[in-house]
Coordinates of C-alpha atoms in Angstrom, one line a residue:
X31 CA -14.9 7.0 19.7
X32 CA -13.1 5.6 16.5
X33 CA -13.8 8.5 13.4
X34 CA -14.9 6.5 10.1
X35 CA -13.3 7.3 7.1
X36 CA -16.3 9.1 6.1
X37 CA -16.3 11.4 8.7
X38 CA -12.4 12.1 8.2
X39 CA -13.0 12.7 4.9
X40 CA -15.6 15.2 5.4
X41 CA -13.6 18.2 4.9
X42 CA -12.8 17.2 1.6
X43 CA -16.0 15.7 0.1
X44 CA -16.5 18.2 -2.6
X45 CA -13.4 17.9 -3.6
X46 CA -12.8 14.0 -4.1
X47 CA -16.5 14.0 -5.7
X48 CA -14.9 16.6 -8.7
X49 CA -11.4 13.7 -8.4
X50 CA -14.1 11.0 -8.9
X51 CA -16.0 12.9 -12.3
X52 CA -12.7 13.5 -13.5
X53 CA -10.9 10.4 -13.1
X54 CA -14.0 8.3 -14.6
X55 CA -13.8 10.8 -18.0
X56 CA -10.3 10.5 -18.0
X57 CA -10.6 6.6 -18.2
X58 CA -12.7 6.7 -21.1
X59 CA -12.0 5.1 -24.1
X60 CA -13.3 4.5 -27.7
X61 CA -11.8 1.2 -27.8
X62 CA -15.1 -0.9 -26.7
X63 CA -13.0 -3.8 -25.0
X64 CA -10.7 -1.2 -23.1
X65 CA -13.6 1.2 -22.5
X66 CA -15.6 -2.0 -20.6
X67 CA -12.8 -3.0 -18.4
X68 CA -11.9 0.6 -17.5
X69 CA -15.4 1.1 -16.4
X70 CA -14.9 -2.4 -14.3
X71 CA -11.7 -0.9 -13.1
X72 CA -13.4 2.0 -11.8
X73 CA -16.1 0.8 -10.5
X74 CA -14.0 -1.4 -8.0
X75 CA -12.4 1.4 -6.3
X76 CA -11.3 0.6 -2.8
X77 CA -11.4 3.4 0.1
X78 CA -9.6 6.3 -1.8
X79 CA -7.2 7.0 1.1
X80 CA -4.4 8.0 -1.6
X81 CA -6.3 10.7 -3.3
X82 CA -6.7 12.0 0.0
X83 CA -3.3 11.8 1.6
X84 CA -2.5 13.8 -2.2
X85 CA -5.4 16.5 -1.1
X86 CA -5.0 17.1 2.5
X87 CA -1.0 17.1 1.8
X88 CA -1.6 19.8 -0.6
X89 CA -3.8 21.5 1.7
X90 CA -1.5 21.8 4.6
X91 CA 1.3 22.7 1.8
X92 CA -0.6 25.7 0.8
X93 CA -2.6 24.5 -1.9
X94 CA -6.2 25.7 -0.4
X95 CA -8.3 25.9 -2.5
X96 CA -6.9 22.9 -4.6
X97 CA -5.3 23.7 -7.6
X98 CA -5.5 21.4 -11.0
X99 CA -2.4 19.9 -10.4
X100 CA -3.3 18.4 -7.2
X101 CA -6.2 16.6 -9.2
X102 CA -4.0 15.6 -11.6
X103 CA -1.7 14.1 -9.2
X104 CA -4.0 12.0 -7.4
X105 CA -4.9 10.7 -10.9
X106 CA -1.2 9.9 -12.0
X107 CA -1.0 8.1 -8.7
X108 CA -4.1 6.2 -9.1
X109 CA -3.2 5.6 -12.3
X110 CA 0.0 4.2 -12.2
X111 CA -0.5 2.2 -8.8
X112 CA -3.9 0.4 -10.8
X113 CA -1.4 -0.3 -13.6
X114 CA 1.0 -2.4 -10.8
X115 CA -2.1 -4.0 -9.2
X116 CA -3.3 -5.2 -12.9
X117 CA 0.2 -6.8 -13.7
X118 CA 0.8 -7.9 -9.9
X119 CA -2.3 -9.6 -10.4
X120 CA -1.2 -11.6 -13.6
X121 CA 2.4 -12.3 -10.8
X122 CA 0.7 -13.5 -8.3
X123 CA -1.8 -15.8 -10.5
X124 CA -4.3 -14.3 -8.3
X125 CA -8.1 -14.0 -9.0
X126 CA -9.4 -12.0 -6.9
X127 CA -8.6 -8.3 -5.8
X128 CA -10.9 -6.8 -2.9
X129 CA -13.7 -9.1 -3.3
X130 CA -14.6 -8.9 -7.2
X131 CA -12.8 -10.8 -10.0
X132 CA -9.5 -9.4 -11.0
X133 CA -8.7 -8.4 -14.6
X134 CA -7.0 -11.6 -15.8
X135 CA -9.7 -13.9 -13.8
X136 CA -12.3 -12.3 -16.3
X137 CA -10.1 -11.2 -19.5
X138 CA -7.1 -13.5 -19.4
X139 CA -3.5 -12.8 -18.6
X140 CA -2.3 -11.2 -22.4
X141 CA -5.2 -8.4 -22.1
X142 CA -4.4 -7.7 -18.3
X143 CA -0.6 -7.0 -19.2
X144 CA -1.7 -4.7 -21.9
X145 CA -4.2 -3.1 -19.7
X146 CA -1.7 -2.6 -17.1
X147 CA 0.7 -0.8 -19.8
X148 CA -2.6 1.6 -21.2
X149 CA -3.1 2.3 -17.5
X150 CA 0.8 3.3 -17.2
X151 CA 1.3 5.3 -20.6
X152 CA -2.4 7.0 -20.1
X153 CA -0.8 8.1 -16.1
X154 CA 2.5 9.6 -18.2
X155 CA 0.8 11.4 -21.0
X156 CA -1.3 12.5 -18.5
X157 CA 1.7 14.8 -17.0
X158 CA 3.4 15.2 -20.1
X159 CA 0.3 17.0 -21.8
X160 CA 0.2 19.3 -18.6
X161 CA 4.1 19.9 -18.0
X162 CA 4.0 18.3 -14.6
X163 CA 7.5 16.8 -14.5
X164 CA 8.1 16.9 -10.8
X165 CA 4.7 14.8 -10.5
X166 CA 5.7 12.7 -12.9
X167 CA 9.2 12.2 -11.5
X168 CA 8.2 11.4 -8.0
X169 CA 5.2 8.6 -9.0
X170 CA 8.0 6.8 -11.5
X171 CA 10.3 6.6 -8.6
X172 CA 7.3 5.2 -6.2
X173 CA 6.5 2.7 -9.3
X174 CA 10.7 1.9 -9.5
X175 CA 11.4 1.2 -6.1
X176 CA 7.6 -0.7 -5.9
X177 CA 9.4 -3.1 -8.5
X178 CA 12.6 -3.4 -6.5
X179 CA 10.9 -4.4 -3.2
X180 CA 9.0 -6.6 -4.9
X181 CA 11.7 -8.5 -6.4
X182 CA 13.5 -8.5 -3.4
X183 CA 11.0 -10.1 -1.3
X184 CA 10.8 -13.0 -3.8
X185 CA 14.4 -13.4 -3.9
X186 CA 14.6 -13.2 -0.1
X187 CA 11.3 -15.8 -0.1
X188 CA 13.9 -18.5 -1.4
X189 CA 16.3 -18.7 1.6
X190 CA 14.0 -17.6 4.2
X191 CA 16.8 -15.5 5.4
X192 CA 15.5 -12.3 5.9
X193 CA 16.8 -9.7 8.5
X194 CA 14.8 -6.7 10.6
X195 CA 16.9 -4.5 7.9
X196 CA 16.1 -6.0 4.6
X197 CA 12.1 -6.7 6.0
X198 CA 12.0 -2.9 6.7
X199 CA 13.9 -2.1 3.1
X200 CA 11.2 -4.2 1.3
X201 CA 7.8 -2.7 2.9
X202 CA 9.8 1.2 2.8
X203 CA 9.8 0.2 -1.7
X204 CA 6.7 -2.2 -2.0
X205 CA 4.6 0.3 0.5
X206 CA 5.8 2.9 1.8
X207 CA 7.1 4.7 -1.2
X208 CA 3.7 4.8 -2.4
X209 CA 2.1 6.6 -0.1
X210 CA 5.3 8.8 0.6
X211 CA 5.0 9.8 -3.3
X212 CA 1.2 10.3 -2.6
X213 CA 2.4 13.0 -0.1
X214 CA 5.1 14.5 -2.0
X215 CA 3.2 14.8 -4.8
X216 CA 0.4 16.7 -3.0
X217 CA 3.5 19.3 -1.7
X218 CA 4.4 19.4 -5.2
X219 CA 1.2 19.6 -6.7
X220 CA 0.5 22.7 -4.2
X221 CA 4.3 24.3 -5.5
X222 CA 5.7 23.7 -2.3
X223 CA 9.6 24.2 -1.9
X224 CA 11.9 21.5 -2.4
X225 CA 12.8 21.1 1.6
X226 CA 8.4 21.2 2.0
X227 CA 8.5 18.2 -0.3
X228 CA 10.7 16.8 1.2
X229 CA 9.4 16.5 4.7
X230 CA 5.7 15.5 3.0
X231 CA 7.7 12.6 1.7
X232 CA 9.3 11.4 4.5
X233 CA 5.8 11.5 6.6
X234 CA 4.2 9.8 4.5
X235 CA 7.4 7.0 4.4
X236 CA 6.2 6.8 7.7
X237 CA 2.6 6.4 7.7
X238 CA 3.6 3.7 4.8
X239 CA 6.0 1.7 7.5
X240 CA 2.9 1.7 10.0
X241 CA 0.5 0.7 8.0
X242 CA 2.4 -2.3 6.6
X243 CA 3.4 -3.9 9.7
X244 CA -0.4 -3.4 10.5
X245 CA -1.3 -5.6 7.9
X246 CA 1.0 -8.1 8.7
X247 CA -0.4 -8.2 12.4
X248 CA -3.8 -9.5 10.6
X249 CA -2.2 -12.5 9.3
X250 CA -1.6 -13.4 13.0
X251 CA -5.1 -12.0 14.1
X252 CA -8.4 -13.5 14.9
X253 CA -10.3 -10.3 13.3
X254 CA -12.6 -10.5 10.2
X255 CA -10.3 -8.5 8.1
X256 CA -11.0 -9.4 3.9
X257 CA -8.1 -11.6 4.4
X258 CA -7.8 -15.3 5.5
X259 CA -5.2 -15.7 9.0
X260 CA -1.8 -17.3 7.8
X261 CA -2.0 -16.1 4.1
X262 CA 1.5 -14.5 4.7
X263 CA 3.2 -17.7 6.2
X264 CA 1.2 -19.8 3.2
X265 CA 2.7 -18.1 0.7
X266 CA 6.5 -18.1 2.9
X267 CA 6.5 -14.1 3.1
X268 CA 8.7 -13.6 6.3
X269 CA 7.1 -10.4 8.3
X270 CA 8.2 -8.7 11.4
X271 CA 6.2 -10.4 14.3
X272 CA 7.9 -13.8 12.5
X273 CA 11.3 -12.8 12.1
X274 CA 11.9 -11.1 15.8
X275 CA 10.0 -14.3 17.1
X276 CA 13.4 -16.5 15.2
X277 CA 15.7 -14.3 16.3
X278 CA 14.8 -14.7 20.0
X279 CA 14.6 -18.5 19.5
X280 CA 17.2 -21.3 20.2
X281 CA 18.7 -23.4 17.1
X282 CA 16.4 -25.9 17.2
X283 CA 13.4 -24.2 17.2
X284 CA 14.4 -22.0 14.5
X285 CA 14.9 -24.7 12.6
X286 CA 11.5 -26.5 13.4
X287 CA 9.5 -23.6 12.8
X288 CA 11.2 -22.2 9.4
X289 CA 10.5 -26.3 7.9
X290 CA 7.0 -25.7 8.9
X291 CA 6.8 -22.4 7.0
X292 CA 9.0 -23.8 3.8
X293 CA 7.0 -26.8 3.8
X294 CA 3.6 -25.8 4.8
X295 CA 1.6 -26.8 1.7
X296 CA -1.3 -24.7 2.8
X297 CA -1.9 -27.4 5.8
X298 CA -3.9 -25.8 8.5
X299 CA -2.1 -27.2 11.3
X300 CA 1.9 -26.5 10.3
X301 CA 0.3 -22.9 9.7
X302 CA -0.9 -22.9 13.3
X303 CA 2.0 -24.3 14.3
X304 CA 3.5 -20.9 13.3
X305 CA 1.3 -18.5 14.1
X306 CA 1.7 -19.9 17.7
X307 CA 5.5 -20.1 17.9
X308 CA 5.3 -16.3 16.9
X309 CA 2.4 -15.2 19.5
X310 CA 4.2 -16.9 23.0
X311 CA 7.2 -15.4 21.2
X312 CA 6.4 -12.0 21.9
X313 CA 6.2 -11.5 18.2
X314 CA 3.2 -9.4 17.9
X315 CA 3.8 -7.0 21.1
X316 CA 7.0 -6.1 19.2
X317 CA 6.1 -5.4 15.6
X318 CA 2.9 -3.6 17.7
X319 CA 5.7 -1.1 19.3
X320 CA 8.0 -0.6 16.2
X321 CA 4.5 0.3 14.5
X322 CA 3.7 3.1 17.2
X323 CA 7.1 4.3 16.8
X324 CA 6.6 4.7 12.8
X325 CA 3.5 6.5 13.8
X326 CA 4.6 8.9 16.5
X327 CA 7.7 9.7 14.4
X328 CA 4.9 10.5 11.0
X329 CA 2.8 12.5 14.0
X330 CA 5.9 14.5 15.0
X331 CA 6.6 15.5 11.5
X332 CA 3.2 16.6 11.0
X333 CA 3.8 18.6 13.6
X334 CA 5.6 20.9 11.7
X335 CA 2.7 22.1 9.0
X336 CA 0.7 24.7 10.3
X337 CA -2.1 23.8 12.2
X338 CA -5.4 23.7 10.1
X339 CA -8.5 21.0 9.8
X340 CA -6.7 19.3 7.1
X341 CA -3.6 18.5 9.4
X342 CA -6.4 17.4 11.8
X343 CA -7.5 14.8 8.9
X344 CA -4.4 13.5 8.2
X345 CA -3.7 13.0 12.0
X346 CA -7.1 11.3 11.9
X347 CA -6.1 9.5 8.6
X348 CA -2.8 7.8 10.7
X349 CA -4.5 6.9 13.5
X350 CA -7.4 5.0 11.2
X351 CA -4.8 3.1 9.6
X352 CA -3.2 2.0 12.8
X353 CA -6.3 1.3 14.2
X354 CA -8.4 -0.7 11.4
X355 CA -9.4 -3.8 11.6
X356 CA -9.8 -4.8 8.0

């Protein structure tokens, strides 16, 4: 029987209902226009799985009961990753995020930048008020290398040329580092030693490199999922199940295939085209077994906290990222 989130979150319910009063005060404003699209902000959460890799991390760090700095944390985080959404948003031209109207779809591009830059300076005073340096140093690296993996990707999007290495570079800075900083911040957060840290980071690196290449299995899947099959290959973002498919493939086909990606246009039937090249390719049963290994590795690490319900949750928090289906 798969566990819901809900139920996975259970030991912690108290605790991410005091996260969710105090991240709604903290996002109050007297500014009217700032105040209503904080409130929209807010109000569009998505599942909260970063607050509670920050609480259960904590909790298997030491930090039980919870100390303030462990809600702080998952507000810096929060804070800072809404800030990148806003702006990607504005990138990517894109009007929709989860299902509701992104920020520049309703308020325009110039007021979504400058939200995004309130939402960033609110996440640093934040720490700077309370002294929490080592939060603050580990979310600005997440945020840096976020940047950098982005930018490479779009770079690498040109040319088409990307390898195994520089695909697993860009989703360790545009995913993993995000939920690795949600982890090492909940070490910190709990005063954990440096080594502790250290090893929270690097498990949740992993958890990060799993969960990505789960999501790029959905562009090739058949599954309901929030987003459309092909979106990836659309938009020429070369993922794992695509590039081990061209390295196996001849000269020919390689170069048949990447036209139909450069030169898609959105048309359904080059997309296909694709998609189907990559599944009799053994695409997907390899980017499936690279994913298990980023998950047995994370599972091994957790290994080494001491046993305790919240190690059970974050075991149970790996597994329900591996095995959504949205």
């Amino acid at each position: 029987m798969t566990v819901t989130l809900d139920q996975i979150q259970a030991p912690i319910a108290a605790e991410m209902a005091e996260f969710e009063k105090k991240f709604r005060q903290s996002m109050q404003t007297r500014q009217l226009l700032l105040d209503k699209i904080m409130g929209y902000i807010v109000k569009r959460k998505g599942k909260q799985i970063r607050p509670m890799f920050v609480f259960f991390t904590a909790k298997i760090s030491g930090g039980d009961p919870l100390p303030e700095a462990s809600y702080r944390g998952a507000a810096l985080i929060e804070l800072l990753h809404t800030a990148t959404l806003v702006h990607d948003d504005v990138v990517d031209e894109s009007n929709y995020r989860r299902g509701f109207f992104s920020v520049n779809a309703l308020w325009k591009n110039k007021i979504a930048v400058l939200v995004g830059d309130y939402l960033l300076s609110k996440g640093l005073l934040l720490s700077l008020e309370n002294n929490d340096y080592e939060l603050l140093k580990i979310v600005s690296n997440a945020v840096k290398e976020l940047s950098e993996g982005e930018l490479l990707q779009i770079e690498k999007a040109r040319r088409l040329d990307i390898t195994e290495d520089v695909y697993f570079e860009i989703i360790r800075q545009k995913t993993a580092s995000l939920i690795a900083s949600c982890c090492a911040v909940g070490a910190a957060s709990a005063g954990a030693d440096t080594a502790t840290i250290e090893r929270a980071r690097l498990f949740g690196e992993k958890v990060g490199m799993a969960f990505q290449i789960k999501d790029d299995l959905f562009d090739f899947g058949t599954d309901e999922i929030g987003k459309p099959v092909g979106i990836d290959i659309k938009e020429k973002k070369m993922t794992l199940p695509l590039i081990h498919a061209l390295s196996k493939a001849d000269w020919l086909t390689k170069r048949r295939v990447i036209y139909n990606v450069k030169n898609n246009d959105g048309r359904k039937d080059r997309v296909q085209a694709v998609i189907d090249f990559v599944k009799q390719s053994g695409g997907l049963e390899y980017a499936i077994q690279v994913m298990q290994r980023y998950r047995d590795e994370a599972l091994a690490i957790l290994d080494t906290f001491p046993d305790s319900s919240s190690r059970t949750s974050l075991e149970q928090l790996i597994n329900y990222t591996i095995e959504r289906n949205h």
